[in-house]
């Protein structure tokens, strides 16, 4: 997801916490080299290794060297974590606490996260490869999520339902129990936060499985949760591979629900694994989001935003504007503007504040992107910019623009998840909507027009969970985030996320 955050954010007492200032490159390197790299996972109150002692190397995608290693948790570790979560849930140390008290502790976590802005900013650079200009927001946004749902903890109350009978019917929102949270690597701090905090606010216990590529920020969050007074066993974190620890979590009997964010391909495996125990499932999956530039658009703004919407976070964003659809009258001009911008984007050391695009998260991710570029060329699309790995160290890929892309191709249809844009012309509004909806995905879409009637008409016809009109990529924790079609089955963010982590229990009283 592209996150656009405000500068400065309010603490519970109303004071504005300013954004961490990025130091010089030398100083950033020095501070990054002194960071404590977590090397244990959290089960109950214990920071521990995997039962069988196996480990996964943590690789810095810029230096390609090993930063440290984390436990490669497996089925046995997941079983232990689920047991710890179940025990805490049943003991009521969190689940039976008043909503207000839970909210206060979540706010305390928010304060601690803000104090660690530098840690989260630097760790995301060296673990994930994103530029520090972008990672500097991670802590403030995560803190906002803790505070927002902390605020809901005593407000998501039930109701008394008027019946056709004379009896009373009371509906109370109870926590579901133990929730497994599985997250991807592209926004390590925010994704982990997003998938556990609504559950915690409502009194659930959680077992979090971060992505094996980027687990460090999640482990730091676990530490801060304990420090803020969230009781032992309420937040458990099992690091490990998806097909091992992730799959075990989906199958575990003691897990009542799974909140998954990741690819549609993995989402299908999660569904299958969870079917044996019929778990509640919330899946937030892949995207291939269209951005439509109509003939009456503010062209400069449309191209600037389409470009940022595509190349922000190296294009490793579920809702990146990866399919640009342009009215035929503007097509040549838009292509010229885009290719000029692609040539100017500054790739570099993620810790350098002048870097505009960092490197991809792993060699595997880089290879996958290069394969798609080959496929695009073979499919007959025109490579107008980029297309190559950057020379030297680091998993860098040049910002890549394919033009004249037709909808029958794989590069138009499949999520590449990297800095690879496709551009396609359209004739009229109907053609634009048909092209936009010609996808298995339906996460987000943007459209650019000065005509309000066109905006309303097109927005209502687009099959996308989020539609941005004359803007792209904005998110706010208060606004729901969901998808059509194979982009998922769940809704994150906003009040809507609370439905999934609660059971509306109906209690009748005879009168
Ligand atoms: P992924 O599907 O490979 O992995 C996501 C998580 O699932 C990881 O923690 C991984 O270890 C785990 N996993 C892998 N195999 C598993 C299995 N068999 N059982 C259980 N868990 C398993 O995705 P990724 O490469 O980490 O992230 C990129 C994908 O995430 C993209 O498709 C992107 O669009 C999507 N994404 C979606 C959203 C959204 O809000 N819809 C947000 C961010 C990313």
XYZ file of C-alpha atoms in Angstrom, residues 20-36 118 122:
19
model
C 12.533 11.926 12.948
C 15.158 13.940 11.064
C 17.264 11.894 8.658
C 20.980 12.371 9.391
C 23.819 12.495 6.855
C 24.685 9.264 5.074
C 27.801 8.702 7.186
C 25.892 9.227 10.378
C 22.963 7.057 9.204
C 25.428 4.274 8.396
C 27.058 4.609 11.795
C 23.736 4.484 13.631
C 22.458 1.605 11.492
C 25.596 -0.396 12.267
C 24.886 0.018 15.985
C 21.275 -1.185 15.839
C 20.461 -4.213 17.903
C 14.844 6.089 14.331
C 16.765 2.452 9.862
